[in-house]
Short mmCIF file of C-alpha atoms in Angstrom, two decimals:
data_model
loop_
_atom_site.label_atom_id
_atom_site.label_comp_id
_atom_site.label_asym_id
_atom_site.label_seq_id
_atom_site.Cartn_x
_atom_site.Cartn_y
_atom_site.Cartn_z
CA MET A 1367 85.95 94.59 162.05
CA LEU A 1368 87.36 97.45 159.95
CA LEU A 1369 86.82 95.45 156.78
CA PHE A 1370 83.24 94.64 157.82
CA GLN A 1371 82.51 98.29 158.54
CA THR A 1372 83.97 99.29 155.15
CA ILE A 1373 81.83 96.73 153.32
CA LEU A 1374 78.71 97.77 155.25
CA ALA A 1375 79.24 101.45 154.54
CA SER A 1376 80.01 100.78 150.88
CA ALA A 1377 76.76 98.87 150.55
CA GLN A 1378 74.88 102.12 151.23
CA VAL A 1379 76.36 103.70 148.10
CA LYS A 1380 74.64 103.45 144.72
CA THR A 1381 76.57 103.29 141.45
CA ALA A 1382 75.46 104.35 137.98
CA LYS A 1383 77.90 102.85 135.49
CA ASN A 1384 79.07 103.43 131.94
CA ILE A 1385 77.07 106.56 131.17
CA ASN A 1386 78.23 108.10 127.91
CA TYR A 1387 78.84 111.84 128.22
CA ALA A 1388 79.71 112.61 124.59
CA GLY A 1389 76.74 111.27 122.63
CA ASN A 1390 78.61 108.35 121.10
CA GLN A 1391 79.17 104.65 121.80
CA LEU A 1392 82.81 104.87 122.94
CA GLN A 1393 83.90 103.40 126.26
CA ALA A 1394 86.53 106.14 126.34
CA ASN A 1395 83.72 108.67 126.80
CA THR A 1396 81.92 107.08 129.74
CA LEU A 1397 81.66 107.86 133.42
CA ASN A 1398 80.58 106.20 136.65
CA ILE A 1399 78.66 107.99 139.41
CA TYR A 1400 78.80 107.09 143.10
CA TYR A 1401 76.08 108.54 145.31
CA LYS A 1402 73.87 107.94 148.33
CA GLN A 1403 70.18 107.69 147.52
CA ASP A 1404 68.93 109.68 150.49
CA SER A 1405 66.87 112.77 151.20
CA VAL A 1406 69.83 115.18 151.08
CA LYS A 1407 69.70 117.41 148.01
CA ASP A 1408 72.20 119.69 146.33
CA LYS A 1409 75.27 117.84 147.54
CA PRO A 1410 78.62 118.92 146.13
CA VAL A 1411 79.93 116.80 143.28
CA LEU A 1412 83.55 115.79 142.76
CA VAL A 1413 84.69 114.81 139.27
CA PHE A 1414 87.90 112.76 139.18
CA ILE A 1415 90.31 112.50 136.22
CA HIS A 1416 92.68 109.55 136.58
CA GLY A 1417 96.37 109.49 135.81
CA GLY A 1418 98.42 107.03 133.81
CA SER A 1419 100.91 109.07 131.74
CA TRP A 1420 98.08 110.06 129.35
CA SER A 1421 98.33 106.55 127.88
CA SER A 1422 96.82 104.18 130.45
CA GLY A 1423 94.25 103.98 133.24
CA LYS A 1424 90.50 103.56 133.48
CA LYS A 1425 87.66 104.72 135.68
CA GLU A 1426 86.96 101.25 137.14
CA THR A 1427 90.29 101.26 138.97
CA TYR A 1428 89.07 104.06 141.24
CA TRP A 1429 85.77 102.62 142.46
CA TRP A 1430 87.05 102.93 146.04
CA LEU A 1431 87.58 106.68 145.61
CA GLY A 1432 84.00 107.08 144.42
CA ARG A 1433 82.58 105.01 147.24
CA ASN A 1434 84.68 106.64 149.95
CA PHE A 1435 83.67 110.16 148.92
CA ALA A 1436 80.02 109.18 148.43
CA ARG A 1437 79.93 107.72 151.93
CA LYS A 1438 81.12 111.11 153.18
CA GLY A 1439 78.30 112.97 151.43
CA ILE A 1440 79.98 113.97 148.16
CA VAL A 1441 78.55 112.66 144.91
CA THR A 1442 81.54 111.46 142.91
CA VAL A 1443 82.00 111.05 139.17
CA ILE A 1444 84.93 109.04 137.80
CA ILE A 1445 85.52 109.55 134.09
CA ASN A 1446 87.23 107.85 131.20
CA TYR A 1447 88.85 109.87 128.43
CA PRO A 1448 90.70 108.97 125.21
CA LEU A 1449 94.31 107.88 125.68
CA ALA A 1450 97.52 108.03 123.65
CA PRO A 1451 98.43 106.92 121.05
CA HIS A 1452 94.84 107.13 119.78
CA ALA A 1453 94.45 110.71 121.03
CA GLN A 1454 96.68 113.64 121.90
CA TYR A 1455 96.31 116.06 124.77
CA LYS A 1456 93.85 118.46 123.10
CA LYS A 1457 91.34 115.69 122.41
CA MET A 1458 91.74 114.39 125.96
CA ALA A 1459 91.14 117.84 127.42
CA ALA A 1460 88.20 118.56 125.13
CA ASP A 1461 86.50 115.33 126.18
CA CYS A 1462 87.12 116.02 129.87
CA ALA A 1463 85.34 119.35 129.36
CA LEU A 1464 82.43 117.48 127.75
CA ALA A 1465 82.24 115.26 130.82
CA ILE A 1466 81.96 118.34 133.04
CA LYS A 1467 79.24 119.70 130.77
CA TRP A 1468 77.28 116.45 131.15
CA VAL A 1469 77.68 116.57 134.93
CA LYS A 1470 76.42 120.13 135.15
CA ALA A 1471 73.33 119.26 133.12
CA ASN A 1472 72.48 115.90 134.71
CA ILE A 1473 73.92 115.51 138.19
CA ARG A 1474 70.78 116.76 139.97
CA SER A 1475 69.23 113.34 139.27
CA TYR A 1476 71.81 111.89 141.67
CA GLY A 1477 71.26 114.33 144.52
CA ALA A 1478 74.00 116.81 143.69
CA SER A 1479 74.07 120.42 142.51
CA GLY A 1480 75.40 121.47 139.12
CA GLU A 1481 76.48 124.68 140.82
CA GLN A 1482 78.82 122.84 143.19
CA ILE A 1483 81.23 121.05 140.86
CA PHE A 1484 84.77 120.38 142.07
CA LEU A 1485 87.41 118.83 139.83
CA MET A 1486 90.18 116.54 141.06
CA GLY A 1487 93.00 114.93 139.11
CA HIS A 1488 96.02 112.80 139.90
CA SER A 1489 99.23 112.87 137.83
CA ALA A 1490 98.29 113.28 134.14
CA GLY A 1491 94.73 113.78 135.35
CA GLY A 1492 95.92 116.77 137.35
CA HIS A 1493 97.41 118.25 134.19
CA LEU A 1494 94.16 117.80 132.27
CA ALA A 1495 92.10 119.19 135.14
CA GLU A 1496 94.12 122.38 135.34
CA LEU A 1497 94.39 122.71 131.57
CA ILE A 1498 90.62 122.81 131.02
CA ASN A 1499 90.27 125.11 134.00
CA ALA A 1500 92.97 127.59 132.96
CA ASP A 1501 92.83 127.55 129.16
CA PRO A 1502 89.36 128.87 128.25
CA GLN A 1503 89.20 127.21 124.82
CA TYR A 1504 88.01 123.87 126.20
CA PHE A 1505 84.84 125.00 127.96
CA GLN A 1506 84.18 127.44 125.12
CA GLU A 1507 84.30 124.54 122.65
CA ALA A 1508 81.98 122.58 124.93
CA GLY A 1509 79.53 125.48 124.83
CA ILE A 1510 79.49 126.35 128.53
CA LYS A 1511 81.12 128.79 130.91
CA ASN A 1512 83.68 127.34 133.29
CA PRO A 1513 81.45 125.85 136.04
CA LEU A 1514 84.19 124.67 138.42
CA LYS A 1515 83.94 125.86 142.02
CA GLY A 1516 87.42 124.62 142.85
CA LEU A 1517 90.26 122.29 141.94
CA ILE A 1518 92.05 119.59 143.88
CA LEU A 1519 95.33 118.58 142.25
CA ASN A 1520 96.90 115.42 143.67
CA ASP A 1521 100.55 115.13 142.62
CA PRO A 1522 99.88 116.79 139.24
CA PHE A 1523 102.38 115.98 136.50
CA GLY A 1524 102.97 118.23 133.50
CA LEU A 1525 101.89 121.63 134.82
CA ASP A 1526 104.79 122.90 132.71
CA ILE A 1527 105.23 120.09 130.23
CA TYR A 1528 107.48 122.35 128.12
CA GLU A 1529 109.96 122.64 130.97
CA TYR A 1530 109.85 118.91 131.59
CA LEU A 1531 110.32 117.84 127.96
CA THR A 1532 113.14 120.31 127.34
CA GLN A 1533 115.07 119.25 130.46
CA ALA A 1534 114.15 115.65 131.19
CA GLU A 1535 116.27 112.62 130.47
CA LYS A 1536 115.20 111.07 127.18
CA ASP A 1537 114.05 107.76 128.65
CA HIS A 1538 111.03 105.61 127.75
CA TYR A 1539 108.73 108.00 129.65
CA TYR A 1540 109.96 110.89 127.52
CA TYR A 1541 109.15 109.11 124.27
CA ASP A 1542 105.84 107.91 125.66
CA PHE A 1543 104.89 111.51 126.45
CA LEU A 1544 105.74 112.60 122.90
CA ARG A 1545 102.82 110.49 121.69
CA THR A 1546 100.57 112.83 123.70
CA PHE A 1547 102.33 116.14 123.13
CA SER A 1548 104.11 115.66 119.77
CA ASN A 1549 107.78 116.54 119.20
CA GLN A 1550 107.06 120.25 118.75
CA PRO A 1551 108.25 122.56 121.57
CA GLU A 1552 105.64 125.18 120.65
CA THR A 1553 102.94 122.57 121.26
CA TRP A 1554 104.48 121.76 124.63
CA LYS A 1555 104.06 125.43 125.60
CA LEU A 1556 100.41 125.43 124.53
CA ALA A 1557 99.84 122.27 126.60
CA SER A 1558 101.32 123.71 129.82
CA PRO A 1559 98.68 124.90 132.32
CA LEU A 1560 101.19 127.18 134.06
CA ASN A 1561 101.11 129.37 130.96
CA TYR A 1562 97.43 130.18 131.56
CA VAL A 1563 97.48 130.97 135.27
CA ASN A 1564 96.24 134.52 134.72
CA ASN A 1565 92.87 133.06 133.63
CA ILE A 1566 92.32 131.16 136.89
CA LYS A 1567 89.59 132.47 139.20
CA ASN A 1568 88.68 129.51 141.45
CA PRO A 1569 90.22 128.22 144.69
CA HIS A 1570 92.79 125.43 144.64
CA LEU A 1571 93.99 122.68 146.96
CA LEU A 1572 97.40 121.45 145.83
CA LEU A 1573 98.83 118.20 147.21
CA TYR A 1574 102.18 116.65 146.38
CA GLY A 1575 104.38 113.93 147.79
CA GLY A 1576 107.65 114.59 149.57
CA LYS A 1577 109.25 111.77 147.57
CA THR A 1578 107.51 112.34 144.25
CA TYR A 1579 109.13 113.28 140.93
CA ASP A 1580 111.31 116.38 140.90
CA ALA A 1581 109.13 118.09 138.29
CA ILE A 1582 106.07 117.81 140.54
CA ARG A 1583 107.94 119.04 143.61
CA LEU A 1584 109.10 122.08 141.64
CA GLN A 1585 106.00 122.95 139.62
CA THR A 1586 103.24 122.41 142.21
CA PRO A 1587 104.61 125.03 144.65
CA ARG A 1588 105.25 127.29 141.65
CA LEU A 1589 101.56 127.13 140.74
CA TYR A 1590 100.70 127.93 144.36
CA GLU A 1591 102.93 131.02 144.35
CA LYS A 1592 101.43 132.27 141.10
CA LEU A 1593 97.90 131.83 142.46
CA LYS A 1594 98.77 133.70 145.63
CA ASP A 1595 100.24 136.54 143.56
CA LEU A 1596 96.85 136.75 141.84
CA ASN A 1597 95.00 136.69 145.19
CA ILE A 1598 93.37 133.38 144.29
CA PRO A 1599 92.57 131.31 147.41
CA ALA A 1600 95.00 128.40 147.42
CA GLU A 1601 96.55 125.89 149.78
CA VAL A 1602 99.57 123.70 149.12
CA LYS A 1603 100.48 120.68 151.21
CA GLU A 1604 103.51 118.43 150.95
CA ILE A 1605 102.67 114.92 152.11
CA LYS A 1606 105.83 113.68 153.78
CA GLY A 1607 107.25 110.36 152.73
CA LYS A 1608 104.89 109.77 149.80
CA SER A 1609 106.00 109.04 146.25
CA HIS A 1610 103.89 109.46 143.14
CA VAL A 1611 101.56 106.45 142.99
CA PRO A 1612 101.03 106.25 146.78
CA MET A 1613 99.75 109.83 146.68
CA ILE A 1614 96.52 108.41 145.24
CA SER A 1615 96.64 104.76 146.34
CA GLN A 1616 96.75 105.80 150.02
CA MET A 1617 93.16 106.95 149.54
CA ILE A 1618 91.97 103.36 149.16
CA LEU A 1619 91.49 103.58 152.93
CA GLY A 1620 88.48 105.75 153.69
CA GLY A 1621 90.11 107.07 156.85
CA ASN A 1622 93.11 108.49 155.01
CA ALA A 1623 93.94 112.05 156.07
CA LEU A 1624 93.62 113.41 152.52
CA TYR A 1625 89.84 112.93 152.69
CA LYS A 1626 89.68 115.30 155.63
CA GLU A 1627 91.75 117.89 153.75
CA ILE A 1628 89.68 117.62 150.58
CA ILE A 1629 86.30 117.66 152.33
CA LYS A 1630 87.36 120.67 154.37
CA PHE A 1631 88.36 122.44 151.14
CA ILE A 1632 85.04 121.61 149.47
CA SER A 1633 82.94 122.62 152.47
CA THR A 1634 84.70 125.96 152.91
CA THR A 1635 84.65 126.79 149.19
CA GLN A 1636 80.90 126.44 148.63
#
């Protein structure tokens, strides 16, 4: 019965696929939109940046996230972006900013408001989300002011990538990350969103797993404390018993408690 109800509800959601947001023909610069075609206008829109260590992942994997949020009245955009080794972090971030620019200009056609854009990222996607939010160069290069009403970071990795790369064990993950961030410590500092916290103006919902990586369990609460010191509205929640991948995969089920937390954050931030 639960499966039937899920399928029935999903059938009410429309999907616009493979829209290019950067004016080229690259699959890496495409997005999918999930929305209800109803009479409700000016819905909030949630843009999601996937994780995958900056070197893997694709928007199609997260169709269930788009459908679940759309069913709950939030137009949802899942984006692709260039991945390592073909791109490094600055190109990834710049293209994510271009995706936001496209959403602001075009999302009204799907029943949402360009003035109600929320950005969510998991893992590496959380890093990119906060980087374009906190470091002003990315929206400046895109030619727009930062339009984000709020951020939802789900187990964000790399908030201080300098700290991680200077202290972490030099395993295969370490060398994989160097493809994204180079072997230059000064570049690692420039790529660390925690170094730009003083630029942040918008509310945040920070979620991390009780069994996730040590770096996430240290740096996510640190971001929260810095935001509170700046009087920026912020919430931080540790999700007991969850490790890194389950922090996002638990949301396959539309009744997962994180939806309630995120929707509450969106509705009270508008």
